[in-house]
mmCIF file of C-alpha atoms in Angstrom:
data_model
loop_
_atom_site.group_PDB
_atom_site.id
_atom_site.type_symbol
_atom_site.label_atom_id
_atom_site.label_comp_id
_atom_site.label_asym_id
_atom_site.label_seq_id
_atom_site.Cartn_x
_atom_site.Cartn_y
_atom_site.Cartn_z
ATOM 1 C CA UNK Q 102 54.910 -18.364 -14.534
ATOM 2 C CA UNK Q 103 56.597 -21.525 -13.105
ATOM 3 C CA UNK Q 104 54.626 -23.962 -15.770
ATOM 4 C CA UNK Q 105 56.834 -25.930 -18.015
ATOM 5 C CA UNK Q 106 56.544 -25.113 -22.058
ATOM 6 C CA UNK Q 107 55.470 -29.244 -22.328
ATOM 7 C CA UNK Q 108 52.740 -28.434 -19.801
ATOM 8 C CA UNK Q 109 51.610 -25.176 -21.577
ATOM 9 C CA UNK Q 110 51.576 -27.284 -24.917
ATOM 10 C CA UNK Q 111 49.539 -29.984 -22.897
ATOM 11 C CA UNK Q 112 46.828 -27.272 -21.821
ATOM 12 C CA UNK Q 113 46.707 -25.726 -25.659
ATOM 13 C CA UNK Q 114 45.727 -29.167 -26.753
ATOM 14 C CA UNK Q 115 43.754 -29.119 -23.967
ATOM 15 C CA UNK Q 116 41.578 -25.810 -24.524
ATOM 16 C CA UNK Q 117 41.428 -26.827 -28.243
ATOM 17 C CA UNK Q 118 40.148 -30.072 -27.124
ATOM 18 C CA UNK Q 119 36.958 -28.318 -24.688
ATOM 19 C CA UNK Q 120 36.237 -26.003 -27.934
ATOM 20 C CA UNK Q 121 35.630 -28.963 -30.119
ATOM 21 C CA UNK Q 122 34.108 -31.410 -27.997
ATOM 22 C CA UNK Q 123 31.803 -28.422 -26.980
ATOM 23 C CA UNK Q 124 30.796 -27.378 -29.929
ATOM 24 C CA UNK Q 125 31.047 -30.819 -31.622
ATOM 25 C CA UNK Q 126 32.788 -29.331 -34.843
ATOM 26 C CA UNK Q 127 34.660 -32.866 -35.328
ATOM 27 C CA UNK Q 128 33.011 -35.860 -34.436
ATOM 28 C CA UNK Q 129 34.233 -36.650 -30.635
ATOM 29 C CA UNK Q 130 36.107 -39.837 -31.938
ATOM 30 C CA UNK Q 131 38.159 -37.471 -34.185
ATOM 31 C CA UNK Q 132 39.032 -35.353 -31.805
ATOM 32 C CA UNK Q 133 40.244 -37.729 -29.503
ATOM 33 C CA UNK Q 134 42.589 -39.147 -32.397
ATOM 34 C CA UNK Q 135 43.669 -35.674 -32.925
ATOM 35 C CA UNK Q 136 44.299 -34.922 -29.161
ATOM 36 C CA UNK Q 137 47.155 -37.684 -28.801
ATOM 37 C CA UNK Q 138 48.686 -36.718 -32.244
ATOM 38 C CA UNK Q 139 48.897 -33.201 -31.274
ATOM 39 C CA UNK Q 140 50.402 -34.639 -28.061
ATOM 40 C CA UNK Q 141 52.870 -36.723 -29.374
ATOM 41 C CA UNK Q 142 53.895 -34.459 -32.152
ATOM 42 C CA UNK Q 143 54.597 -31.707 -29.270
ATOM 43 C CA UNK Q 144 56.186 -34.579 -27.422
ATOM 44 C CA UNK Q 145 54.464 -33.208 -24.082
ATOM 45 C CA UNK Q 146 55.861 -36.539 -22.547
ATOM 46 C CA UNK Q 147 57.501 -39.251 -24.668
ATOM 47 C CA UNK Q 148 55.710 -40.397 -27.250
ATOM 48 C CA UNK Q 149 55.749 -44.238 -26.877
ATOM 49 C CA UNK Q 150 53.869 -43.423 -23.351
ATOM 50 C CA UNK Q 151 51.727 -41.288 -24.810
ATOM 51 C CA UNK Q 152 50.809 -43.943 -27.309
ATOM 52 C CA UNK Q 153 50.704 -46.038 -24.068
ATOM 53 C CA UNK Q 154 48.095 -44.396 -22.319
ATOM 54 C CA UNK Q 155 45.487 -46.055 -24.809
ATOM 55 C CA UNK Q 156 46.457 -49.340 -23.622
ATOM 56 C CA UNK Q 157 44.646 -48.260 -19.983
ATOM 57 C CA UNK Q 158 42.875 -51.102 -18.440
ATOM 58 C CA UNK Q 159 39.896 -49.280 -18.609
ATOM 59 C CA UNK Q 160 39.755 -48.979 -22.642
ATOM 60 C CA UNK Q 161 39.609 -52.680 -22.867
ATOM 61 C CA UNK Q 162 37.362 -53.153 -20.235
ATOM 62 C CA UNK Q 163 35.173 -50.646 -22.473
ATOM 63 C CA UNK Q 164 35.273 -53.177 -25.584
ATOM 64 C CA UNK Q 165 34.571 -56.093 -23.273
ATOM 65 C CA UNK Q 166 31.340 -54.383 -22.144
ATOM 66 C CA UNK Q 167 30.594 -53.512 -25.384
ATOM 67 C CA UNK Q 168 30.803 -56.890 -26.518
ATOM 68 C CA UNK Q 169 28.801 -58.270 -23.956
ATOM 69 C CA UNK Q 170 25.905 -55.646 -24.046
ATOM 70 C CA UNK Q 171 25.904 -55.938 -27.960
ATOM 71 C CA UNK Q 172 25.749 -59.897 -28.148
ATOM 72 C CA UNK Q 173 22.825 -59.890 -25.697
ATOM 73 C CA UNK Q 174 20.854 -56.877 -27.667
ATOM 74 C CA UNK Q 175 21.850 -59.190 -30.774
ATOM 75 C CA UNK Q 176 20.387 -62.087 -29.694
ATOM 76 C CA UNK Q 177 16.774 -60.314 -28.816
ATOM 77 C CA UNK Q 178 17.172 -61.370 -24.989
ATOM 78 C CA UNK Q 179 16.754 -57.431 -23.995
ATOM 79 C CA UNK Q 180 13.496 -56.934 -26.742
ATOM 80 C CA UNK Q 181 12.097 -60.544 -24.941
ATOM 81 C CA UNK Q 182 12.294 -58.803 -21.596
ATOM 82 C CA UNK Q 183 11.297 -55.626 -22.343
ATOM 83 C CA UNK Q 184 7.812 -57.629 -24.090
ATOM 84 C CA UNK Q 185 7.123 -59.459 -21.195
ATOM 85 C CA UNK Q 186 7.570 -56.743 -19.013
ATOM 86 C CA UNK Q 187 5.159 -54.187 -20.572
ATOM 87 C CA UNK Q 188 2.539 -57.264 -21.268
ATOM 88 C CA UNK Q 189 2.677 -58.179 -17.876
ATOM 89 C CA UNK Q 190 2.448 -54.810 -15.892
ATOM 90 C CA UNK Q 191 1.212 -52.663 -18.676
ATOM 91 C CA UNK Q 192 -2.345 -52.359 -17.376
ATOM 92 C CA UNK Q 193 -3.003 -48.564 -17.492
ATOM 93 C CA UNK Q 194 -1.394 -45.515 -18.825
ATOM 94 C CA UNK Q 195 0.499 -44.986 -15.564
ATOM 95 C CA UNK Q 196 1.534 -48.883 -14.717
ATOM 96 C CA UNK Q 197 2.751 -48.349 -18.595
ATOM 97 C CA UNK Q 198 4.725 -45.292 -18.057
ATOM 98 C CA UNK Q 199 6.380 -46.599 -14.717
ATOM 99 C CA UNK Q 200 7.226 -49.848 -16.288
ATOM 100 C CA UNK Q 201 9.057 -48.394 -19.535
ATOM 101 C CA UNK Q 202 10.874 -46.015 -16.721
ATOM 102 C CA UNK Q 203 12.029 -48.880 -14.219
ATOM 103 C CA UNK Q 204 12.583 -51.400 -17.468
ATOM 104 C CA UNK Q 205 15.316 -48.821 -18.812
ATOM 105 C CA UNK Q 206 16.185 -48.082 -15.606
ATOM 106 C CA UNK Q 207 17.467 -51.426 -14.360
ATOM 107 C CA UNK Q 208 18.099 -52.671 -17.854
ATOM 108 C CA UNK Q 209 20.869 -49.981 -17.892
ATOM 109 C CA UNK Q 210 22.763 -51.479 -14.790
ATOM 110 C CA UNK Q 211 23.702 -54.473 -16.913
ATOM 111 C CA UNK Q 212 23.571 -52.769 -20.563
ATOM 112 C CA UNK Q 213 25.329 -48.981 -21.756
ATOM 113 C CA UNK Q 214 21.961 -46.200 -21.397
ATOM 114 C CA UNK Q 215 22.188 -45.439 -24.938
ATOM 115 C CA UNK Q 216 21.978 -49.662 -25.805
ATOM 116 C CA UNK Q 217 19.350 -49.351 -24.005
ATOM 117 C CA UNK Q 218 17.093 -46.588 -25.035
ATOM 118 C CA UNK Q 219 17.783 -47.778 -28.607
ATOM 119 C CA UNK Q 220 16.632 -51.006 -27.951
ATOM 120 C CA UNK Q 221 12.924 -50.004 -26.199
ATOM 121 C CA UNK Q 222 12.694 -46.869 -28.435
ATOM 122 C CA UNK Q 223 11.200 -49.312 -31.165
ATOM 123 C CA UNK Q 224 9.186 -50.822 -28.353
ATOM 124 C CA UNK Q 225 7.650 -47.776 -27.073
ATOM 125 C CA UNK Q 226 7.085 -46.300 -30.527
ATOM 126 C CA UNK Q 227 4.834 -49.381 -31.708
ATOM 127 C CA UNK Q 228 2.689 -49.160 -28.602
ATOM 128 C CA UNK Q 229 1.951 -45.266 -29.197
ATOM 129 C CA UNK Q 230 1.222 -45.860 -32.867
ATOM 130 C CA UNK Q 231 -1.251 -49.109 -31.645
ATOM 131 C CA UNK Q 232 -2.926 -46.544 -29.794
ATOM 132 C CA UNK Q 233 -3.029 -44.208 -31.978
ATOM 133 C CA UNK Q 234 -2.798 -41.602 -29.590
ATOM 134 C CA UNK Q 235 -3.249 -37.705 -30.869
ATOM 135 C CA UNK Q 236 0.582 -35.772 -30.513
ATOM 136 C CA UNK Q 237 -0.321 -33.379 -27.229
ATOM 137 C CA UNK Q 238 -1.327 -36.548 -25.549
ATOM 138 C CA UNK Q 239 0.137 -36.820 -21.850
ATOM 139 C CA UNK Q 240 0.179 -40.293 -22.027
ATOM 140 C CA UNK Q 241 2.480 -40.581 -25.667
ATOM 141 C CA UNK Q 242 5.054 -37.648 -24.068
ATOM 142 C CA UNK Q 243 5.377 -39.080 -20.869
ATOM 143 C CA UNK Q 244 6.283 -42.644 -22.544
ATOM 144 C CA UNK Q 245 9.233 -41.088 -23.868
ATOM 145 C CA UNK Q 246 10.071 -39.215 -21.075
ATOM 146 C CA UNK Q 247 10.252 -42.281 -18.989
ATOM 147 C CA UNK Q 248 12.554 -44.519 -21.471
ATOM 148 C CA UNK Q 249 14.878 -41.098 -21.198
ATOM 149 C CA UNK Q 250 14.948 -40.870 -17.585
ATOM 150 C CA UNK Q 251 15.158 -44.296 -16.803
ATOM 151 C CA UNK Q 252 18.003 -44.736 -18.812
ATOM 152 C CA UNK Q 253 20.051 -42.088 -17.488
ATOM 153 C CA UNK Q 254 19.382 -42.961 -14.165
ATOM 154 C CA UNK Q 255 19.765 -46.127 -14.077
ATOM 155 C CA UNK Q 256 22.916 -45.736 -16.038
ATOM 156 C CA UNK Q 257 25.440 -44.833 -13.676
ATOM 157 C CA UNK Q 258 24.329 -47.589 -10.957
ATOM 158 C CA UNK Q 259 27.357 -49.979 -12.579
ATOM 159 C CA UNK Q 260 30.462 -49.730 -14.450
ATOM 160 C CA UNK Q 261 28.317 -51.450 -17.179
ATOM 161 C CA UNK Q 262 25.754 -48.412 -17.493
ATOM 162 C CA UNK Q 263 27.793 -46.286 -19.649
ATOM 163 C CA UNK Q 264 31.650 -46.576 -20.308
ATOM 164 C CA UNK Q 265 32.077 -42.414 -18.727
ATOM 165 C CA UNK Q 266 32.009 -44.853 -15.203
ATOM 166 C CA UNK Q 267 35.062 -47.095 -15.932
ATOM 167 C CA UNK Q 268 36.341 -44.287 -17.573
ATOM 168 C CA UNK Q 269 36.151 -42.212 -14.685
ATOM 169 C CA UNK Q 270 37.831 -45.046 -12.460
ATOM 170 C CA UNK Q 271 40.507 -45.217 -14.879
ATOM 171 C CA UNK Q 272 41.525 -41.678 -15.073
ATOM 172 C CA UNK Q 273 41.243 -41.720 -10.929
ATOM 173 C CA UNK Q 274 43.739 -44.429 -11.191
ATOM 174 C CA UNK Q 275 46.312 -43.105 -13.458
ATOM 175 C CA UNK Q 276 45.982 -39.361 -11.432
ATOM 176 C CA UNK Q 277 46.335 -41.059 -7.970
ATOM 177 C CA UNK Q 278 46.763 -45.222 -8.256
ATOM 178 C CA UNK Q 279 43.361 -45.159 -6.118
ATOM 179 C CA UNK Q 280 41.547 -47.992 -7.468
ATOM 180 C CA UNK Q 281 37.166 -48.519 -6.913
ATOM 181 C CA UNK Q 282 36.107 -52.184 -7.753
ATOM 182 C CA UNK Q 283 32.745 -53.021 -9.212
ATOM 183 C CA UNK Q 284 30.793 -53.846 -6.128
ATOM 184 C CA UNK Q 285 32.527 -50.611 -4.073
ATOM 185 C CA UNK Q 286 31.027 -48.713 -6.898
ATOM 186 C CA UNK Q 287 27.550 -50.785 -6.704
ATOM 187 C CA UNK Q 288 27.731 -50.111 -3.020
ATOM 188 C CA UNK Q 289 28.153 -46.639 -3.623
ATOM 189 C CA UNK Q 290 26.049 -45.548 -6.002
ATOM 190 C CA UNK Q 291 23.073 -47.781 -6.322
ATOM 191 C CA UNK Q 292 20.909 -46.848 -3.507
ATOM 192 C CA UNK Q 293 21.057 -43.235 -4.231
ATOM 193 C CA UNK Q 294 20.307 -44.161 -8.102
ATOM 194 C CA UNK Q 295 16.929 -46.231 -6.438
ATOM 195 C CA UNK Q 296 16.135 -43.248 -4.668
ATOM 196 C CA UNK Q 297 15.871 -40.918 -7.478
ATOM 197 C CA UNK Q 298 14.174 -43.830 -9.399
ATOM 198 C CA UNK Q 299 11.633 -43.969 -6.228
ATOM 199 C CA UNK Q 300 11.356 -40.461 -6.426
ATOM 200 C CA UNK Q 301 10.512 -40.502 -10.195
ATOM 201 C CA UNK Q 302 7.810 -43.317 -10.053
ATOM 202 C CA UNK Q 303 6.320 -41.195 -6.998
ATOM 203 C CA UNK Q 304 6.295 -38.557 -9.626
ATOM 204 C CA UNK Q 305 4.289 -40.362 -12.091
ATOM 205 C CA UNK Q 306 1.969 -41.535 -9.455
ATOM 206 C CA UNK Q 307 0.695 -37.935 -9.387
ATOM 207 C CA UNK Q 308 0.287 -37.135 -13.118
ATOM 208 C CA UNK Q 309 -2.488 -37.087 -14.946
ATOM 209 C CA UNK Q 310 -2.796 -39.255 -18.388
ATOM 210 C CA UNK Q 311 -5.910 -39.262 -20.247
ATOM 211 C CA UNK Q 312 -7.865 -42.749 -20.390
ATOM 212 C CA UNK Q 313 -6.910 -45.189 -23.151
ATOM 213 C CA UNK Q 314 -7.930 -48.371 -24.211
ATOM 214 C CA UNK Q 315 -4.638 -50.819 -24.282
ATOM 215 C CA UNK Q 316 -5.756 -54.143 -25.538
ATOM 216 C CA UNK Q 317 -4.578 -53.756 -28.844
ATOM 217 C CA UNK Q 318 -1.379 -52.697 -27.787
ATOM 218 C CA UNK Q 319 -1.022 -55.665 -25.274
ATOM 219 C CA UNK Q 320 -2.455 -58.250 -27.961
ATOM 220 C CA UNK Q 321 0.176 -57.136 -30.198
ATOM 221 C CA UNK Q 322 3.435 -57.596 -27.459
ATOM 222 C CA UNK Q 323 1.621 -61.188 -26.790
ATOM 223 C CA UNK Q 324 1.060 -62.103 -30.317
ATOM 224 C CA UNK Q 325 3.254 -60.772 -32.819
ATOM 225 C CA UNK Q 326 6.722 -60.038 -31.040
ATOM 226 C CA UNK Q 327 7.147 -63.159 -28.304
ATOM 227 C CA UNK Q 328 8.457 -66.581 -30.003
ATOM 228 C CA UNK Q 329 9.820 -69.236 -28.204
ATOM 229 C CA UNK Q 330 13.037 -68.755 -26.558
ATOM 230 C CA UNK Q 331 16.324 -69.588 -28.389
ATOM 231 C CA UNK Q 332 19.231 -71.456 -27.274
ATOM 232 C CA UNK Q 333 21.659 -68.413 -28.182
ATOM 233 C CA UNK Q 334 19.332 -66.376 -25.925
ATOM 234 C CA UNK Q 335 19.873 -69.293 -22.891
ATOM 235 C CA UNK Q 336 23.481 -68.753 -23.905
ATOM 236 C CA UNK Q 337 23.782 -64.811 -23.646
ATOM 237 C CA UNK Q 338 21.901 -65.101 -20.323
ATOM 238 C CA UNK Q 339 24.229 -68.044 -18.488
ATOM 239 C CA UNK Q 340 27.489 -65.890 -19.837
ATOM 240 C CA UNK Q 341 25.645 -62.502 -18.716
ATOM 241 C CA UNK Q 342 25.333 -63.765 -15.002
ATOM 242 C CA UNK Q 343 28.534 -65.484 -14.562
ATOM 243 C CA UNK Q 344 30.081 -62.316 -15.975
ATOM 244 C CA UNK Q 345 28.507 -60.693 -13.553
ATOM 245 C CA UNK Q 346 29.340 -63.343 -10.527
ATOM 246 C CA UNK Q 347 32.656 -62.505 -11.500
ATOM 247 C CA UNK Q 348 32.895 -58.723 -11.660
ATOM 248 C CA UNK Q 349 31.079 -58.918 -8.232
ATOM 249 C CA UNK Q 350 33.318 -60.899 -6.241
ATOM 250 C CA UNK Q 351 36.119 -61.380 -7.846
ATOM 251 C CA UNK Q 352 36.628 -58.219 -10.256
ATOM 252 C CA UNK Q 353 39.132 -56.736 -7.590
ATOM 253 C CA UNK Q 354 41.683 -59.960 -7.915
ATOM 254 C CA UNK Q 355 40.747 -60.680 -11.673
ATOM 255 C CA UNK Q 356 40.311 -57.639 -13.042
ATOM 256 C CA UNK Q 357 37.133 -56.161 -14.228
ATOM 257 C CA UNK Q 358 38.971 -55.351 -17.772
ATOM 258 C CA UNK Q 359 40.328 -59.296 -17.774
ATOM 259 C CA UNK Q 360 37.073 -60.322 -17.033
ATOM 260 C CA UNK Q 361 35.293 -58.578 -19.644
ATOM 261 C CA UNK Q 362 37.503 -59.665 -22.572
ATOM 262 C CA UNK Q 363 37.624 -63.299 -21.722
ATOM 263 C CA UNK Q 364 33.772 -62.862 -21.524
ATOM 264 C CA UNK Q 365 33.380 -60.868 -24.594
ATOM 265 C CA UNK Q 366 35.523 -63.772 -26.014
ATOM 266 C CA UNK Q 367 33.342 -66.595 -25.105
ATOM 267 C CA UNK Q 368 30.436 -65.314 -26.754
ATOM 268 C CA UNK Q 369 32.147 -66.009 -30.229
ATOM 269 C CA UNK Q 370 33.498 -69.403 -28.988
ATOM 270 C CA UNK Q 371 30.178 -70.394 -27.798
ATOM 271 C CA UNK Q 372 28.598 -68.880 -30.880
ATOM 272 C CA UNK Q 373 25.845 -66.516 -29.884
ATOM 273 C CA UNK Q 374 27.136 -63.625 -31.699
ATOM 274 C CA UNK Q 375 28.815 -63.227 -35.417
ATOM 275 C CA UNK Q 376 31.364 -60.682 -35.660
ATOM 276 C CA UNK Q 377 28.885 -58.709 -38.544
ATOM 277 C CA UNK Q 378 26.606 -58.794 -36.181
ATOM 278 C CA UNK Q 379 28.821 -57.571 -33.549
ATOM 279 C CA UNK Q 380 30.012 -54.400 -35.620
ATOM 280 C CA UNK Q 381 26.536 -53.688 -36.393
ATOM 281 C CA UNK Q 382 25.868 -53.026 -32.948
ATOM 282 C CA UNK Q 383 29.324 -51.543 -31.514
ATOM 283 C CA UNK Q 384 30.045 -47.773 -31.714
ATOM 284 C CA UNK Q 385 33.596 -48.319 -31.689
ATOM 285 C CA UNK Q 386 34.111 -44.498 -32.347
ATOM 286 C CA UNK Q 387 33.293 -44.343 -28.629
ATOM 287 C CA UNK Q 388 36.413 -46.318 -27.804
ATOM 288 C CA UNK Q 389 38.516 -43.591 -29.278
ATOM 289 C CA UNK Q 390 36.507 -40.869 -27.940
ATOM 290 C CA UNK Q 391 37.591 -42.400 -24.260
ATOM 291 C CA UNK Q 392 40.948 -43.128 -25.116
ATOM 292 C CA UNK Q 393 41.809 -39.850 -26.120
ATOM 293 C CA UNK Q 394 39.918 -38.469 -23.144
ATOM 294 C CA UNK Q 395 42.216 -40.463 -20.634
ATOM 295 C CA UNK Q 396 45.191 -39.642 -22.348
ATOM 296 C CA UNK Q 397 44.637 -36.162 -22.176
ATOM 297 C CA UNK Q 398 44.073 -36.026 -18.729
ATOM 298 C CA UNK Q 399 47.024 -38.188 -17.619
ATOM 299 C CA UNK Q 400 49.279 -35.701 -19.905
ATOM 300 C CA UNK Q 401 48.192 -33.308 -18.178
ATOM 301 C CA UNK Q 402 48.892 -34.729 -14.747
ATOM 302 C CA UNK Q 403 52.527 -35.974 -16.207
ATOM 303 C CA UNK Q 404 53.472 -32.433 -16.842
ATOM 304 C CA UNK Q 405 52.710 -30.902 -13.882
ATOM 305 C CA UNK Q 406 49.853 -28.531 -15.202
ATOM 306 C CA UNK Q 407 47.155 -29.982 -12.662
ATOM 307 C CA UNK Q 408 50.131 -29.872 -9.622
ATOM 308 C CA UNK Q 409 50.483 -25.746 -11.131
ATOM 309 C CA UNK Q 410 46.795 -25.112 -11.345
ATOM 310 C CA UNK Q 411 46.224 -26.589 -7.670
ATOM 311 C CA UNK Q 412 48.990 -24.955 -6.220
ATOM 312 C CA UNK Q 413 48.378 -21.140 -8.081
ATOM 313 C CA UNK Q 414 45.127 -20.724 -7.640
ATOM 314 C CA UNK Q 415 42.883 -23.511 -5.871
ATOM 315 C CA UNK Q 416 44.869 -23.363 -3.077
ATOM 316 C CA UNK Q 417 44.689 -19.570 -2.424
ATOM 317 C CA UNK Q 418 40.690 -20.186 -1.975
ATOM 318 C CA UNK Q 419 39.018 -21.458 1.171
ATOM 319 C CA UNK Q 420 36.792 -23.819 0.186
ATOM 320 C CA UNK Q 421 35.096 -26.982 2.607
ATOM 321 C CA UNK Q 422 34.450 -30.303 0.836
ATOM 322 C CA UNK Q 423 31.002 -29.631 0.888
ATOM 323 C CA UNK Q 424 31.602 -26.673 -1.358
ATOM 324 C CA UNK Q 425 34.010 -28.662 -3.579
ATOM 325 C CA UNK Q 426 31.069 -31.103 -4.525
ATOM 326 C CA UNK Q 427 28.572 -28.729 -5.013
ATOM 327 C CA UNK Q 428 30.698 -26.561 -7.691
ATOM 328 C CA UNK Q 429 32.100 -29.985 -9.145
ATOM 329 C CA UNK Q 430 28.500 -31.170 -9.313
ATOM 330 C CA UNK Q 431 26.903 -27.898 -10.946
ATOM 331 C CA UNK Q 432 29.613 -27.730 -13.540
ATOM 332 C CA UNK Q 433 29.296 -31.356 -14.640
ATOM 333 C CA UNK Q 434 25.186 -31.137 -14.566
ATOM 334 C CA UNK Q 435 25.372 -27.607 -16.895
ATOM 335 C CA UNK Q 436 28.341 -29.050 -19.137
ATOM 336 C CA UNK Q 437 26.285 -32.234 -19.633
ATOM 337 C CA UNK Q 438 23.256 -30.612 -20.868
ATOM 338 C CA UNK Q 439 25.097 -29.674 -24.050
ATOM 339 C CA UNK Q 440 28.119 -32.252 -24.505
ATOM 340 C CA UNK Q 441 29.016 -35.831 -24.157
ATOM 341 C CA UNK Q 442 28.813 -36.637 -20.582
ATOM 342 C CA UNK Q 443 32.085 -39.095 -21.452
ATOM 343 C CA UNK Q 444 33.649 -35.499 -22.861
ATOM 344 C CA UNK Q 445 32.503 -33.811 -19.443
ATOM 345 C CA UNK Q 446 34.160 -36.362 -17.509
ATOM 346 C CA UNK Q 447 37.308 -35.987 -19.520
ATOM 347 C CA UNK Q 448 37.791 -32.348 -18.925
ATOM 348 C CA UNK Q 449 36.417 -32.003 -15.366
ATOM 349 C CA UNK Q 450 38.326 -35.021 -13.569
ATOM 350 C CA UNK Q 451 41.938 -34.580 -14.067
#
């Protein structure tokens, strides 16, 4: 009662939408794509907006990103400093651990998580199999563990982490115009993500890993795997930092999605990238997945069914802020551990 047949259409595609991102039936690109033409088929709103809603600021601020994290995985700057990094402070089993976990974990401020646990997965692989260590080692498990953790921490420090953070911002800004810059969110977010990464290495500090003999393993990063640097390398890394000069200071005049494409632009007119080796690296199916996410959640804002769900039932319960968090938090952490956190984000924030 009261809800308008466009916003009972809107929450059908809606509930079929959870079902299959849950239970991953249809890749979650495909069921994006079939979100907004079940939308605009219904004609929930008209469908030239609907269409529209792909065009958000934050979708192309998604395929900057990508761009940028892609051309510098492409060029080998990330594998350069994830060598140096584990030849310099890989001394024991533990310094080993702690530095995979804090190299993921910062990379992944500047790079998307799962960039970056593809990129060191290769990395931490070849120094296990140096070792040759036996499969219930401590010391093999917890190498993985680390690249997981640090990834997913460090991952939602920056809007360059994982694309679920600009996507968040951008459904936050169609729902209420409310708009969070880069360094707001930095502010924000970063010193409880250094916390959790203190708490982590404070973690490691007290586990025991059985003694193992890394020389070959270090020989190997020194010898085999670190060339000189190149100039598309130098390249990446000058267009990396002023990228992220500008998102810093002036993302909130500019535009974090403006800055991002002309970026992701200049490394094909400066030629550190091809495009073959661009869509080699690019999961562009993760584009649609986001841009059917924010469509469905501004559809259902547009036809009312988020104003009729607030006004029927959350406002007939007495709940503090406090409380608010913690259920919003505890459904987001259990949903995660089974779906997309992108496809979390996309149900849970409208």
């Amino acid at each position: 009662p009261g809800m308008t047949q466009e916003g009972y259409q809107a929450l059908v595609v809606f509930g079929l939408a959870s079902v299959l991102w849950i239970t991953n039936i249809l890749p979650l690109a495909i069921t994006s794509l079939l979100v907004i033409g079940l939308l605009a088929t219904y004609e929930v709103i008209e469908r030239n907006e609907i269409y529209g809603f792909f065009g958000d600021p934050a979708i192309f601020f998604i395929i900057g990103a990508f761009i940028i994290a892609s051309s510098v995985s492409a060029t080998g700057l990330s594998q350069r400093l994830a060598y140096v990094v584990l030849h310099r402070y890989g001394k024991t089993p533990r310094s080993v651990v702690i530095s995979i976990f804090l190299l993921s974990g910062f990379m992944s401020f500047f790079i998307p998580e799962h960039a970056v646990a593809a990129l060191l997965f290769p990395i931490v692989l070849q120094i296990t199999r140096m070792l040759r260590l036996p499969q219930n080692s401590a010391f093999g498990k917890f190498n993985f563990f680390a690249l997981a953790w640090g990834s997913v921490t460090g991952g939602v420090a920056t809007f360059l982490g994982g694309a679920r953070n600009p996507m968040a911002v951008g459904i936050l800004r169609g729902e209420t115009g409310l708009e969070i810059t880069f360094l707001e969110w930095f502010v924000a977010v970063a010193p409880i993500v250094l916390v959790l990464m203190g708490l982590i290495v404070l973690m490691f500090r007290f586990m025991r890993f059985e003694d193992v003999d890394l020389r070959d393993a270090r020989a190997y990063q020194s010898r085999e795997s670190l060339g000189e640097i190149t100039l598309n390398e130098v390249k990446a890394l000058v267009l990396l930092v002023i990228t992220l000069y500008f998102w810093i200071f002036h993302g909130d005049t500019l535009g974090v999605a403006n800055i991002a494409l002309v970026s992701g632009a200049m490394y094909f007119v400066l030629k550190v990238v091809t495009w073959e080796e661009l869509s080699r690296e690019v999961n562009w199916g993760t584009v649609f997945m986001y841009g059917g996410a924010l469509t469905l959640g501004k559809s259902l804002s547009a036809t009312g069914v988020l104003d009729w769900f607030i006004m029927n039932h959350l406002s007939r319960w007495e709940l503090d802020p406090f409380t608010v968090l913690v259920i919003a938090s505890l459904l987001s952490l259990g949903l995660a551990n089974g779906i997309s956190n992108a496809a979390v984000v996309g149900m849970l924030l409208p």
